[in-house]
PDB file of C-alpha atoms and ligand atoms in Angstrom:
ATOM      1  CA  MET A   1       7.966 -79.129   2.674  1.00  0.00           C
ATOM      2  CA  THR A   2       8.769 -76.040   0.608  1.00  0.00           C
ATOM      3  CA  PRO A   3      12.446 -75.204   0.002  1.00  0.00           C
ATOM      4  CA  LEU A   4      11.963 -72.066   2.168  1.00  0.00           C
ATOM      5  CA  ALA A   5      10.790 -73.997   5.213  1.00  0.00           C
ATOM      6  CA  ALA A   6      13.700 -76.421   4.851  1.00  0.00           C
ATOM      7  CA  GLU A   7      16.273 -73.650   5.298  1.00  0.00           C
ATOM      8  CA  ARG A   8      17.633 -72.307   8.585  1.00  0.00           C
ATOM      9  CA  PRO A   9      14.954 -70.235  10.341  1.00  0.00           C
ATOM     10  CA  ILE A  10      15.331 -66.458  10.148  1.00  0.00           C
ATOM     11  CA  ARG A  11      15.430 -64.783  13.525  1.00  0.00           C
ATOM     12  CA  ILE A  12      13.138 -61.755  13.829  1.00  0.00           C
ATOM     13  CA  LEU A  13      13.387 -59.457  16.814  1.00  0.00           C
ATOM     14  CA  PHE A  14       9.948 -57.851  16.818  1.00  0.00           C
ATOM     15  CA  LEU A  15       9.306 -54.609  18.699  1.00  0.00           C
ATOM     16  CA  GLY A  16       5.691 -54.636  19.839  1.00  0.00           C
ATOM     17  CA  GLY A  17       3.612 -52.069  21.665  1.00  0.00           C
ATOM     18  CA  HIS A  18       1.909 -48.753  21.011  1.00  0.00           C
ATOM     19  CA  GLY A  19       3.022 -46.007  18.606  1.00  0.00           C
ATOM     20  CA  ARG A  20       5.172 -43.083  19.872  1.00  0.00           C
ATOM     21  CA  SER A  21       6.858 -45.303  22.452  1.00  0.00           C
ATOM     22  CA  GLY A  22      10.377 -44.697  21.131  1.00  0.00           C
ATOM     23  CA  SER A  23      10.429 -47.773  18.904  1.00  0.00           C
ATOM     24  CA  THR A  24      12.219 -46.047  16.016  1.00  0.00           C
ATOM     25  CA  LEU A  25      15.140 -45.078  18.261  1.00  0.00           C
ATOM     26  CA  VAL A  26      15.258 -48.444  20.044  1.00  0.00           C
ATOM     27  CA  SER A  27      14.997 -50.473  16.819  1.00  0.00           C
ATOM     28  CA  ARG A  28      17.766 -48.429  15.192  1.00  0.00           C
ATOM     29  CA  ALA A  29      19.980 -48.908  18.259  1.00  0.00           C
ATOM     30  CA  LEU A  30      19.370 -52.663  18.149  1.00  0.00           C
ATOM     31  CA  GLY A  31      19.883 -52.715  14.377  1.00  0.00           C
ATOM     32  CA  ALA A  32      23.249 -50.922  14.732  1.00  0.00           C
ATOM     33  CA  ALA A  33      24.578 -53.786  16.874  1.00  0.00           C
ATOM     34  CA  GLU A  34      26.889 -56.406  15.426  1.00  0.00           C
ATOM     35  CA  GLY A  35      24.930 -59.142  13.652  1.00  0.00           C
ATOM     36  CA  ALA A  36      21.639 -57.211  13.451  1.00  0.00           C
ATOM     37  CA  SER A  37      19.829 -55.121  10.825  1.00  0.00           C
ATOM     38  CA  CYS A  38      16.906 -52.766  11.351  1.00  0.00           C
ATOM     39  CA  VAL A  39      14.266 -52.643   8.604  1.00  0.00           C
ATOM     40  CA  GLY A  40      11.846 -50.337  10.445  1.00  0.00           C
ATOM     41  CA  GLU A  41       8.090 -50.906  10.399  1.00  0.00           C
ATOM     42  CA  LEU A  42       7.970 -53.659   7.806  1.00  0.00           C
ATOM     43  CA  ARG A  43       4.154 -53.816   7.973  1.00  0.00           C
ATOM     44  CA  TYR A  44       4.192 -50.709   5.724  1.00  0.00           C
ATOM     45  CA  LEU A  45       6.469 -52.269   3.072  1.00  0.00           C
ATOM     46  CA  TRP A  46       3.668 -52.550   0.490  1.00  0.00           C
ATOM     47  CA  THR A  47       1.609 -49.471   1.342  1.00  0.00           C
ATOM     48  CA  GLN A  48       4.489 -46.995   1.746  1.00  0.00           C
ATOM     49  CA  GLY A  49       7.559 -48.578   0.138  1.00  0.00           C
ATOM     50  CA  VAL A  50       6.626 -50.594  -2.932  1.00  0.00           C
ATOM     51  CA  THR A  51       3.458 -48.738  -4.006  1.00  0.00           C
ATOM     52  CA  LYS A  52       4.114 -45.145  -2.841  1.00  0.00           C
ATOM     53  CA  ASN A  53       7.903 -45.113  -3.251  1.00  0.00           C
ATOM     54  CA  GLN A  54       8.425 -43.126  -0.057  1.00  0.00           C
ATOM     55  CA  LEU A  55      11.782 -42.312   1.557  1.00  0.00           C
ATOM     56  CA  CYS A  56      13.845 -45.119   3.016  1.00  0.00           C
ATOM     57  CA  GLY A  57      15.843 -44.472   6.212  1.00  0.00           C
ATOM     58  CA  CYS A  58      18.904 -43.994   3.967  1.00  0.00           C
ATOM     59  CA  ARG A  59      17.137 -40.888   2.509  1.00  0.00           C
ATOM     60  CA  ARG A  60      16.729 -42.452  -0.928  1.00  0.00           C
ATOM     61  CA  ARG A  61      13.336 -43.287  -2.418  1.00  0.00           C
ATOM     62  CA  PHE A  62      12.365 -46.941  -2.057  1.00  0.00           C
ATOM     63  CA  ALA A  63      12.841 -47.551  -5.791  1.00  0.00           C
ATOM     64  CA  THR A  64      16.353 -46.085  -5.751  1.00  0.00           C
ATOM     65  CA  CYS A  65      17.520 -47.607  -2.453  1.00  0.00           C
ATOM     66  CA  GLU A  66      20.081 -50.242  -3.391  1.00  0.00           C
ATOM     67  CA  PHE A  67      19.267 -52.364  -0.328  1.00  0.00           C
ATOM     68  CA  TRP A  68      15.542 -52.685  -1.055  1.00  0.00           C
ATOM     69  CA  GLN A  69      16.111 -53.191  -4.760  1.00  0.00           C
ATOM     70  CA  GLU A  70      18.497 -56.047  -3.948  1.00  0.00           C
ATOM     71  CA  VAL A  71      15.921 -57.507  -1.556  1.00  0.00           C
ATOM     72  CA  GLY A  72      13.316 -57.352  -4.341  1.00  0.00           C
ATOM     73  CA  ARG A  73      15.667 -59.129  -6.734  1.00  0.00           C
ATOM     74  CA  ALA A  74      16.642 -61.798  -4.170  1.00  0.00           C
ATOM     75  CA  ALA A  75      13.030 -62.440  -3.172  1.00  0.00           C
ATOM     76  CA  PHE A  76      11.015 -62.105  -6.384  1.00  0.00           C
ATOM     77  CA  ASP A  77      13.485 -61.418  -9.201  1.00  0.00           C
ATOM     78  CA  GLY A  78      12.378 -57.788  -8.822  1.00  0.00           C
ATOM     79  CA  TRP A  79       9.420 -56.061  -7.143  1.00  0.00           C
ATOM     80  CA  GLN A  80       7.679 -55.819 -10.525  1.00  0.00           C
ATOM     81  CA  ASN A  81       6.955 -59.557 -10.206  1.00  0.00           C
ATOM     82  CA  VAL A  82       4.738 -59.114  -7.139  1.00  0.00           C
ATOM     83  CA  ASP A  83       1.245 -57.657  -7.240  1.00  0.00           C
ATOM     84  CA  ALA A  84       1.969 -54.851  -4.744  1.00  0.00           C
ATOM     85  CA  ALA A  85      -1.581 -53.485  -4.957  1.00  0.00           C
ATOM     86  CA  GLU A  86      -2.918 -56.926  -4.024  1.00  0.00           C
ATOM     87  CA  MET A  87      -0.492 -57.086  -1.066  1.00  0.00           C
ATOM     88  CA  ALA A  88      -1.499 -53.580   0.084  1.00  0.00           C
ATOM     89  CA  GLY A  89      -5.142 -54.676  -0.162  1.00  0.00           C
ATOM     90  CA  LEU A  90      -4.447 -57.858   1.797  1.00  0.00           C
ATOM     91  CA  HIS A  91      -2.665 -55.819   4.446  1.00  0.00           C
ATOM     92  CA  HIS A  92      -5.702 -53.574   4.752  1.00  0.00           C
ATOM     93  CA  SER A  93      -8.083 -56.521   5.018  1.00  0.00           C
ATOM     94  CA  VAL A  94      -6.261 -58.614   7.646  1.00  0.00           C
ATOM     95  CA  MET A  95      -3.683 -56.524   9.527  1.00  0.00           C
ATOM     96  CA  ARG A  96      -5.617 -53.735  11.246  1.00  0.00           C
ATOM     97  CA  ILE A  97      -5.896 -53.716  15.038  1.00  0.00           C
ATOM     98  CA  ARG A  98      -9.568 -54.681  14.895  1.00  0.00           C
ATOM     99  CA  HIS A  99      -8.556 -57.969  13.252  1.00  0.00           C
ATOM    100  CA  VAL A 100      -6.705 -59.239  16.367  1.00  0.00           C
ATOM    101  CA  PRO A 101      -9.562 -61.532  17.542  1.00  0.00           C
ATOM    102  CA  ARG A 102      -9.799 -63.210  14.136  1.00  0.00           C
ATOM    103  CA  HIS A 103      -6.065 -63.984  14.262  1.00  0.00           C
ATOM    104  CA  VAL A 104      -6.312 -65.714  17.624  1.00  0.00           C
ATOM    105  CA  LEU A 105      -9.713 -67.400  17.713  1.00  0.00           C
ATOM    106  CA  PRO A 106      -9.507 -71.144  17.072  1.00  0.00           C
ATOM    107  CA  GLY A 107     -11.079 -72.539  13.943  1.00  0.00           C
ATOM    108  CA  ALA A 108     -10.664 -69.254  12.085  1.00  0.00           C
ATOM    109  CA  ASP A 109     -10.557 -70.599   8.552  1.00  0.00           C
ATOM    110  CA  GLY A 110     -12.364 -69.552   5.411  1.00  0.00           C
ATOM    111  CA  PRO A 111     -11.571 -66.488   3.304  1.00  0.00           C
ATOM    112  CA  PHE A 112      -9.971 -64.507   6.159  1.00  0.00           C
ATOM    113  CA  ALA A 113      -7.518 -67.300   6.996  1.00  0.00           C
ATOM    114  CA  ARG A 114      -6.699 -67.800   3.333  1.00  0.00           C
ATOM    115  CA  ARG A 115      -5.922 -64.079   2.952  1.00  0.00           C
ATOM    116  CA  VAL A 116      -3.702 -64.206   6.061  1.00  0.00           C
ATOM    117  CA  GLN A 117      -1.826 -67.238   4.743  1.00  0.00           C
ATOM    118  CA  ARG A 118      -1.319 -65.656   1.323  1.00  0.00           C
ATOM    119  CA  TYR A 119       0.101 -62.527   3.002  1.00  0.00           C
ATOM    120  CA  ALA A 120       2.263 -64.615   5.371  1.00  0.00           C
ATOM    121  CA  ASP A 121       3.701 -66.730   2.546  1.00  0.00           C
ATOM    122  CA  THR A 122       4.672 -63.640   0.565  1.00  0.00           C
ATOM    123  CA  MET A 123       6.235 -62.058   3.671  1.00  0.00           C
ATOM    124  CA  ALA A 124       8.273 -65.252   4.187  1.00  0.00           C
ATOM    125  CA  THR A 125       9.889 -64.600   0.812  1.00  0.00           C
ATOM    126  CA  VAL A 126      10.496 -60.948   1.763  1.00  0.00           C
ATOM    127  CA  TYR A 127      12.170 -61.918   5.055  1.00  0.00           C
ATOM    128  CA  ARG A 128      14.280 -64.503   3.220  1.00  0.00           C
ATOM    129  CA  GLY A 129      15.424 -61.770   0.807  1.00  0.00           C
ATOM    130  CA  ILE A 130      16.230 -59.372   3.674  1.00  0.00           C
ATOM    131  CA  SER A 131      18.219 -62.063   5.444  1.00  0.00           C
ATOM    132  CA  GLU A 132      20.196 -62.875   2.308  1.00  0.00           C
ATOM    133  CA  VAL A 133      20.963 -59.262   1.348  1.00  0.00           C
ATOM    134  CA  SER A 134      21.752 -57.981   4.866  1.00  0.00           C
ATOM    135  CA  GLY A 135      23.761 -61.044   5.870  1.00  0.00           C
ATOM    136  CA  SER A 136      22.580 -60.381   9.435  1.00  0.00           C
ATOM    137  CA  SER A 137      21.577 -63.162  11.793  1.00  0.00           C
ATOM    138  CA  VAL A 138      18.873 -60.998  13.410  1.00  0.00           C
ATOM    139  CA  ILE A 139      16.365 -58.738  11.626  1.00  0.00           C
ATOM    140  CA  VAL A 140      14.823 -56.013  13.785  1.00  0.00           C
ATOM    141  CA  ASP A 141      11.218 -55.288  12.769  1.00  0.00           C
ATOM    142  CA  SER A 142       9.565 -52.398  14.624  1.00  0.00           C
ATOM    143  CA  SER A 143       6.053 -52.933  13.225  1.00  0.00           C
ATOM    144  CA  LYS A 144       4.625 -52.794  16.783  1.00  0.00           C
ATOM    145  CA  PHE A 145       1.076 -53.892  15.877  1.00  0.00           C
ATOM    146  CA  PRO A 146      -0.119 -57.085  17.602  1.00  0.00           C
ATOM    147  CA  THR A 147      -1.534 -58.253  14.255  1.00  0.00           C
ATOM    148  CA  SER A 148       1.970 -58.080  12.740  1.00  0.00           C
ATOM    149  CA  ALA A 149       3.355 -60.185  15.592  1.00  0.00           C
ATOM    150  CA  LEU A 150       0.481 -62.649  15.236  1.00  0.00           C
ATOM    151  CA  LEU A 151       1.104 -62.856  11.502  1.00  0.00           C
ATOM    152  CA  LEU A 152       4.787 -63.662  12.056  1.00  0.00           C
ATOM    153  CA  ARG A 153       3.757 -66.827  13.876  1.00  0.00           C
ATOM    154  CA  ARG A 154       2.293 -68.018  10.551  1.00  0.00           C
ATOM    155  CA  VAL A 155       5.232 -66.995   8.386  1.00  0.00           C
ATOM    156  CA  PRO A 156       7.107 -70.161   7.436  1.00  0.00           C
ATOM    157  CA  GLY A 157      10.755 -70.382   8.533  1.00  0.00           C
ATOM    158  CA  ILE A 158      10.702 -67.618  11.168  1.00  0.00           C
ATOM    159  CA  ASP A 159      12.277 -67.742  14.647  1.00  0.00           C
ATOM    160  CA  LEU A 160      10.272 -64.976  16.333  1.00  0.00           C
ATOM    161  CA  ARG A 161      11.337 -63.140  19.514  1.00  0.00           C
ATOM    162  CA  ILE A 162       9.208 -60.347  20.930  1.00  0.00           C
ATOM    163  CA  VAL A 163      10.344 -57.221  22.756  1.00  0.00           C
ATOM    164  CA  GLN A 164       7.400 -55.403  24.279  1.00  0.00           C
ATOM    165  CA  LEU A 165       8.398 -51.742  24.351  1.00  0.00           C
ATOM    166  CA  VAL A 166       6.384 -49.670  26.827  1.00  0.00           C
ATOM    167  CA  ARG A 167       6.497 -45.932  27.421  1.00  0.00           C
ATOM    168  CA  GLY A 168       4.533 -44.198  30.180  1.00  0.00           C
ATOM    169  CA  PRO A 169       1.056 -43.327  28.848  1.00  0.00           C
ATOM    170  CA  HIS A 170       1.255 -39.558  29.525  1.00  0.00           C
ATOM    171  CA  GLY A 171       4.225 -39.125  27.204  1.00  0.00           C
ATOM    172  CA  VAL A 172       2.504 -41.275  24.577  1.00  0.00           C
ATOM    173  CA  VAL A 173      -0.796 -39.328  24.821  1.00  0.00           C
ATOM    174  CA  HIS A 174       1.060 -36.016  24.638  1.00  0.00           C
ATOM    175  CA  SER A 175       3.035 -37.157  21.598  1.00  0.00           C
ATOM    176  CA  TRP A 176      -0.145 -38.205  19.737  1.00  0.00           C
ATOM    177  CA  SER A 177      -1.742 -34.800  20.443  1.00  0.00           C
ATOM    178  CA  ARG A 178       1.184 -32.685  19.166  1.00  0.00           C
ATOM    179  CA  LYS A 179       1.301 -31.220  15.666  1.00  0.00           C
ATOM    180  CA  VAL A 180       4.659 -32.318  14.241  1.00  0.00           C
ATOM    181  CA  ARG A 181       5.833 -31.940  10.656  1.00  0.00           C
ATOM    182  CA  ARG A 182       7.473 -34.976   9.082  1.00  0.00           C
ATOM    183  CA  ALA A 183      10.956 -34.329   7.711  1.00  0.00           C
ATOM    184  CA  ASP A 184      10.700 -37.665   5.878  1.00  0.00           C
ATOM    185  CA  LYS A 185       7.441 -36.810   4.067  1.00  0.00           C
ATOM    186  CA  GLY A 186       7.936 -33.294   2.755  1.00  0.00           C
ATOM    187  CA  GLY A 187       6.701 -31.561   5.921  1.00  0.00           C
ATOM    188  CA  ARG A 188       3.347 -33.359   6.079  1.00  0.00           C
ATOM    189  CA  LEU A 189       1.848 -33.386   9.585  1.00  0.00           C
ATOM    190  CA  MET A 190       2.119 -36.546  11.676  1.00  0.00           C
ATOM    191  CA  ALA A 191      -1.212 -38.151  12.544  1.00  0.00           C
ATOM    192  CA  THR A 192      -2.840 -36.971  15.780  1.00  0.00           C
ATOM    193  CA  HIS A 193      -5.241 -38.861  18.057  1.00  0.00           C
ATOM    194  CA  SER A 194      -7.405 -37.713  20.946  1.00  0.00           C
ATOM    195  CA  PRO A 195      -6.188 -38.470  24.494  1.00  0.00           C
ATOM    196  CA  ALA A 196      -9.092 -40.892  25.063  1.00  0.00           C
ATOM    197  CA  GLN A 197      -8.342 -42.861  21.899  1.00  0.00           C
ATOM    198  CA  THR A 198      -4.615 -42.976  22.639  1.00  0.00           C
ATOM    199  CA  ALA A 199      -5.165 -44.054  26.257  1.00  0.00           C
ATOM    200  CA  ALA A 200      -7.543 -46.847  25.220  1.00  0.00           C
ATOM    201  CA  GLU A 201      -5.202 -48.035  22.456  1.00  0.00           C
ATOM    202  CA  TRP A 202      -2.182 -47.894  24.788  1.00  0.00           C
ATOM    203  CA  LEU A 203      -3.932 -50.371  27.057  1.00  0.00           C
ATOM    204  CA  ALA A 204      -5.176 -52.577  24.205  1.00  0.00           C
ATOM    205  CA  PHE A 205      -1.904 -52.752  22.255  1.00  0.00           C
ATOM    206  CA  ASN A 206       0.122 -53.522  25.361  1.00  0.00           C
ATOM    207  CA  ALA A 207      -2.312 -56.167  26.597  1.00  0.00           C
ATOM    208  CA  ALA A 208      -2.308 -57.862  23.183  1.00  0.00           C
ATOM    209  CA  ILE A 209       1.484 -57.881  22.925  1.00  0.00           C
ATOM    210  CA  GLU A 210       1.849 -59.085  26.502  1.00  0.00           C
ATOM    211  CA  SER A 211      -0.406 -62.046  25.713  1.00  0.00           C
ATOM    212  CA  PHE A 212       2.611 -63.559  23.943  1.00  0.00           C
ATOM    213  CA  ARG A 213       3.903 -64.393  27.443  1.00  0.00           C
ATOM    214  CA  LEU A 214       1.310 -67.168  27.443  1.00  0.00           C
ATOM    215  CA  THR A 215       2.703 -68.699  24.248  1.00  0.00           C
ATOM    216  CA  SER A 216       5.957 -70.471  23.434  1.00  0.00           C
ATOM    217  CA  THR A 217       7.275 -67.345  21.639  1.00  0.00           C
ATOM    218  CA  PRO A 218      10.180 -65.815  23.628  1.00  0.00           C
ATOM    219  CA  TRP A 219       9.098 -62.461  25.071  1.00  0.00           C
ATOM    220  CA  THR A 220      10.783 -59.710  27.069  1.00  0.00           C
ATOM    221  CA  LEU A 221       9.774 -56.270  28.297  1.00  0.00           C
ATOM    222  CA  MET A 222      11.670 -53.023  27.799  1.00  0.00           C
ATOM    223  CA  ARG A 223      10.560 -49.698  29.205  1.00  0.00           C
ATOM    224  CA  TYR A 224      11.570 -46.760  27.013  1.00  0.00           C
ATOM    225  CA  GLU A 225      12.487 -44.743  30.098  1.00  0.00           C
ATOM    226  CA  ASP A 226      14.905 -47.491  31.230  1.00  0.00           C
ATOM    227  CA  PHE A 227      16.504 -47.624  27.787  1.00  0.00           C
ATOM    228  CA  VAL A 228      17.152 -43.863  27.796  1.00  0.00           C
ATOM    229  CA  ALA A 229      18.458 -43.856  31.383  1.00  0.00           C
ATOM    230  CA  ARG A 230      20.621 -47.017  31.123  1.00  0.00           C
ATOM    231  CA  PRO A 231      21.129 -47.727  27.417  1.00  0.00           C
ATOM    232  CA  HIS A 232      24.191 -49.989  27.835  1.00  0.00           C
ATOM    233  CA  ARG A 233      22.434 -52.273  30.287  1.00  0.00           C
ATOM    234  CA  GLU A 234      19.124 -52.419  28.428  1.00  0.00           C
ATOM    235  CA  LEU A 235      20.646 -52.949  24.970  1.00  0.00           C
ATOM    236  CA  ALA A 236      22.993 -55.651  26.274  1.00  0.00           C
ATOM    237  CA  ARG A 237      20.059 -57.448  27.881  1.00  0.00           C
ATOM    238  CA  VAL A 238      17.907 -57.401  24.740  1.00  0.00           C
ATOM    239  CA  LEU A 239      20.813 -58.329  22.445  1.00  0.00           C
ATOM    240  CA  GLU A 240      21.461 -61.383  24.612  1.00  0.00           C
ATOM    241  CA  PHE A 241      17.749 -62.180  24.402  1.00  0.00           C
ATOM    242  CA  ALA A 242      18.150 -62.048  20.596  1.00  0.00           C
ATOM    243  CA  GLY A 243      21.160 -64.376  20.764  1.00  0.00           C
ATOM    244  CA  LEU A 244      23.678 -61.672  19.817  1.00  0.00           C
ATOM    245  CA  PRO A 245      26.892 -60.608  21.596  1.00  0.00           C
ATOM    246  CA  SER A 246      25.971 -58.038  24.229  1.00  0.00           C
ATOM    247  CA  ALA A 247      29.290 -56.218  23.729  1.00  0.00           C
ATOM    248  CA  GLY A 248      28.523 -55.244  20.120  1.00  0.00           C
ATOM    249  CA  THR A 249      27.447 -51.673  20.913  1.00  0.00           C
ATOM    250  CA  PRO A 250      30.482 -49.381  20.325  1.00  0.00           C
ATOM    251  CA  PHE A 251      28.088 -46.713  18.952  1.00  0.00           C
ATOM    252  CA  LEU A 252      26.798 -45.944  22.469  1.00  0.00           C
ATOM    253  CA  GLY A 253      28.489 -42.980  24.143  1.00  0.00           C
ATOM    254  CA  ASP A 254      27.965 -41.313  27.477  1.00  0.00           C
ATOM    255  CA  GLY A 255      24.332 -40.249  27.194  1.00  0.00           C
ATOM    256  CA  THR A 256      24.537 -40.290  23.395  1.00  0.00           C
ATOM    257  CA  ILE A 257      24.104 -42.681  20.517  1.00  0.00           C
ATOM    258  CA  ASP A 258      25.868 -42.514  17.149  1.00  0.00           C
ATOM    259  CA  LEU A 259      23.320 -43.703  14.606  1.00  0.00           C
ATOM    260  CA  PRO A 260      24.413 -44.970  11.188  1.00  0.00           C
ATOM    261  CA  ALA A 261      22.039 -44.684   8.222  1.00  0.00           C
ATOM    262  CA  ASP A 262      19.822 -47.734   7.933  1.00  0.00           C
ATOM    263  CA  HIS A 263      17.110 -48.953   5.601  1.00  0.00           C
ATOM    264  CA  SER A 264      13.986 -48.587   7.707  1.00  0.00           C
ATOM    265  CA  VAL A 265      11.124 -48.713   5.245  1.00  0.00           C
ATOM    266  CA  ALA A 266       8.750 -46.766   7.535  1.00  0.00           C
ATOM    267  CA  GLY A 267       8.561 -45.316  11.042  1.00  0.00           C
ATOM    268  CA  ASN A 268       8.935 -42.108  13.001  1.00  0.00           C
ATOM    269  CA  PRO A 269      10.565 -39.222  11.036  1.00  0.00           C
ATOM    270  CA  MET A 270      13.730 -39.574  13.164  1.00  0.00           C
ATOM    271  CA  ARG A 271      14.536 -42.679  11.118  1.00  0.00           C
ATOM    272  CA  ILE A 272      16.355 -40.464   8.573  1.00  0.00           C
ATOM    273  CA  ARG A 273      18.493 -38.743  11.253  1.00  0.00           C
ATOM    274  CA  THR A 274      22.087 -39.950  11.498  1.00  0.00           C
ATOM    275  CA  GLY A 275      25.121 -39.144  13.642  1.00  0.00           C
ATOM    276  CA  VAL A 276      25.353 -38.428  17.351  1.00  0.00           C
ATOM    277  CA  VAL A 277      21.940 -38.049  19.008  1.00  0.00           C
ATOM    278  CA  PRO A 278      21.506 -37.313  22.738  1.00  0.00           C
ATOM    279  CA  LEU A 279      19.700 -40.056  24.654  1.00  0.00           C
ATOM    280  CA  LYS A 280      17.219 -38.115  26.693  1.00  0.00           C
ATOM    281  CA  ALA A 281      13.684 -38.946  27.741  1.00  0.00           C
ATOM    282  CA  ASP A 282      11.106 -36.642  26.132  1.00  0.00           C
ATOM    283  CA  GLU A 283       9.315 -35.363  29.231  1.00  0.00           C
ATOM    284  CA  GLU A 284       7.577 -32.368  27.644  1.00  0.00           C
ATOM    285  CA  TRP A 285       4.196 -33.648  28.854  1.00  0.00           C
ATOM    286  CA  ARG A 286       5.181 -32.860  32.464  1.00  0.00           C
ATOM    287  CA  THR A 287       4.977 -29.124  31.770  1.00  0.00           C
ATOM    288  CA  ALA A 288       2.733 -29.039  28.694  1.00  0.00           C
ATOM    289  CA  MET A 289      -0.138 -31.293  29.822  1.00  0.00           C
ATOM    290  CA  ARG A 290      -2.938 -29.722  31.841  1.00  0.00           C
ATOM    291  CA  PRO A 291      -3.463 -31.291  35.306  1.00  0.00           C
ATOM    292  CA  GLY A 292      -7.066 -32.285  34.444  1.00  0.00           C
ATOM    293  CA  ARG A 293      -6.001 -34.146  31.323  1.00  0.00           C
ATOM    294  CA  ARG A 294      -3.134 -35.731  33.232  1.00  0.00           C
ATOM    295  CA  ARG A 295      -5.550 -37.112  35.829  1.00  0.00           C
ATOM    296  CA  ILE A 296      -7.886 -38.470  33.156  1.00  0.00           C
ATOM    297  CA  VAL A 297      -5.011 -40.276  31.413  1.00  0.00           C
ATOM    298  CA  THR A 298      -3.926 -41.758  34.758  1.00  0.00           C
ATOM    299  CA  ALA A 299      -7.458 -42.920  35.555  1.00  0.00           C
ATOM    300  CA  PHE A 300      -7.895 -44.491  32.114  1.00  0.00           C
ATOM    301  CA  THR A 301      -4.565 -46.311  32.035  1.00  0.00           C
ATOM    302  CA  ALA A 302      -4.034 -47.070  35.750  1.00  0.00           C
ATOM    303  CA  PRO A 303      -4.138 -50.876  35.354  1.00  0.00           C
ATOM    304  CA  GLY A 304      -1.351 -50.736  32.778  1.00  0.00           C
ATOM    305  CA  MET A 305       0.634 -48.105  34.697  1.00  0.00           C
ATOM    306  CA  LEU A 306       0.657 -50.294  37.781  1.00  0.00           C
ATOM    307  CA  ARG A 307       1.530 -53.368  35.739  1.00  0.00           C
ATOM    308  CA  TYR A 308       4.549 -51.738  34.066  1.00  0.00           C
ATOM    309  CA  GLY A 309       5.801 -49.927  37.161  1.00  0.00           C
ATOM    310  CA  TYR A 310       4.733 -46.323  36.492  1.00  0.00           C
ATOM    311  CA  PRO A 311       3.739 -44.461  39.678  1.00  0.00           C
ATOM    312  CA  LEU A 312       0.159 -43.196  39.662  1.00  0.00           C
ATOM    313  CA  ARG A 313       1.205 -39.914  41.331  1.00  0.00           C
TER     314      ARG A 313
HETATM  315 ZN1  LIG B 401      17.590 -47.524   1.977  1.00  0.00          ZN
END
């Protein structure tokens, strides 16, 4: 047994689901609670943090963020001792959504499995470093991708708990079709996807994350709309699920949330916003989306809408 595996397991609260479902806000709210730390979308640590030196949630570059530099020292005696380009390459070759079947099919060994294990072993060291530097008993990882959740099952010394975060598909489709400039990347435009692609991926991502219900990994569902409407109740419920005190949320006001700076390595541009933010559902799609497109999205995603309690009309 390696020394890492012999230590107390590190509890990861993993937010899974499809992009633009409010995961940056929800993960930051969870990470602001007593005993928790939010690290954002950790799947982009190598591609955006270590190699591209992009902005951390604390508004410093990765290389000048004290938190991530300490994590690098605790984990590897400094990031310079890891082959970040190799890790970014590994990420590209095993962590994309199309790789889901190869993560779950039995008997998947050979080069693919060896690449996955190499990536997982390195991530174990990263998580150990995060745990040590943050001192938190729960690390909130909002990577969302099913492949990231599947990988965590192979990371030695991890106690994984999954929160499936769902947002109604019309809001998600509308968000992916909007042109939005990123305050965290010098005004670069956020990626856009067609409604058909988003609708299909919404179904696929949610089905893949929900499949964890069939495993021994603890799983719970949170609807973004419920979080915004009843944040105290929803946060308390998920914090209890994570084994944290449900009362540790003094940052929640009446319809507002007071967000401290955190060290999310990647995510939605709102990750660099701090202070009091209104908690309000983004319902722009209701007026901005044409009725024809709305009907097509409903038809495409109806099985998932019914499953997660969204009315078809
Ligand atoms: Zn930082």
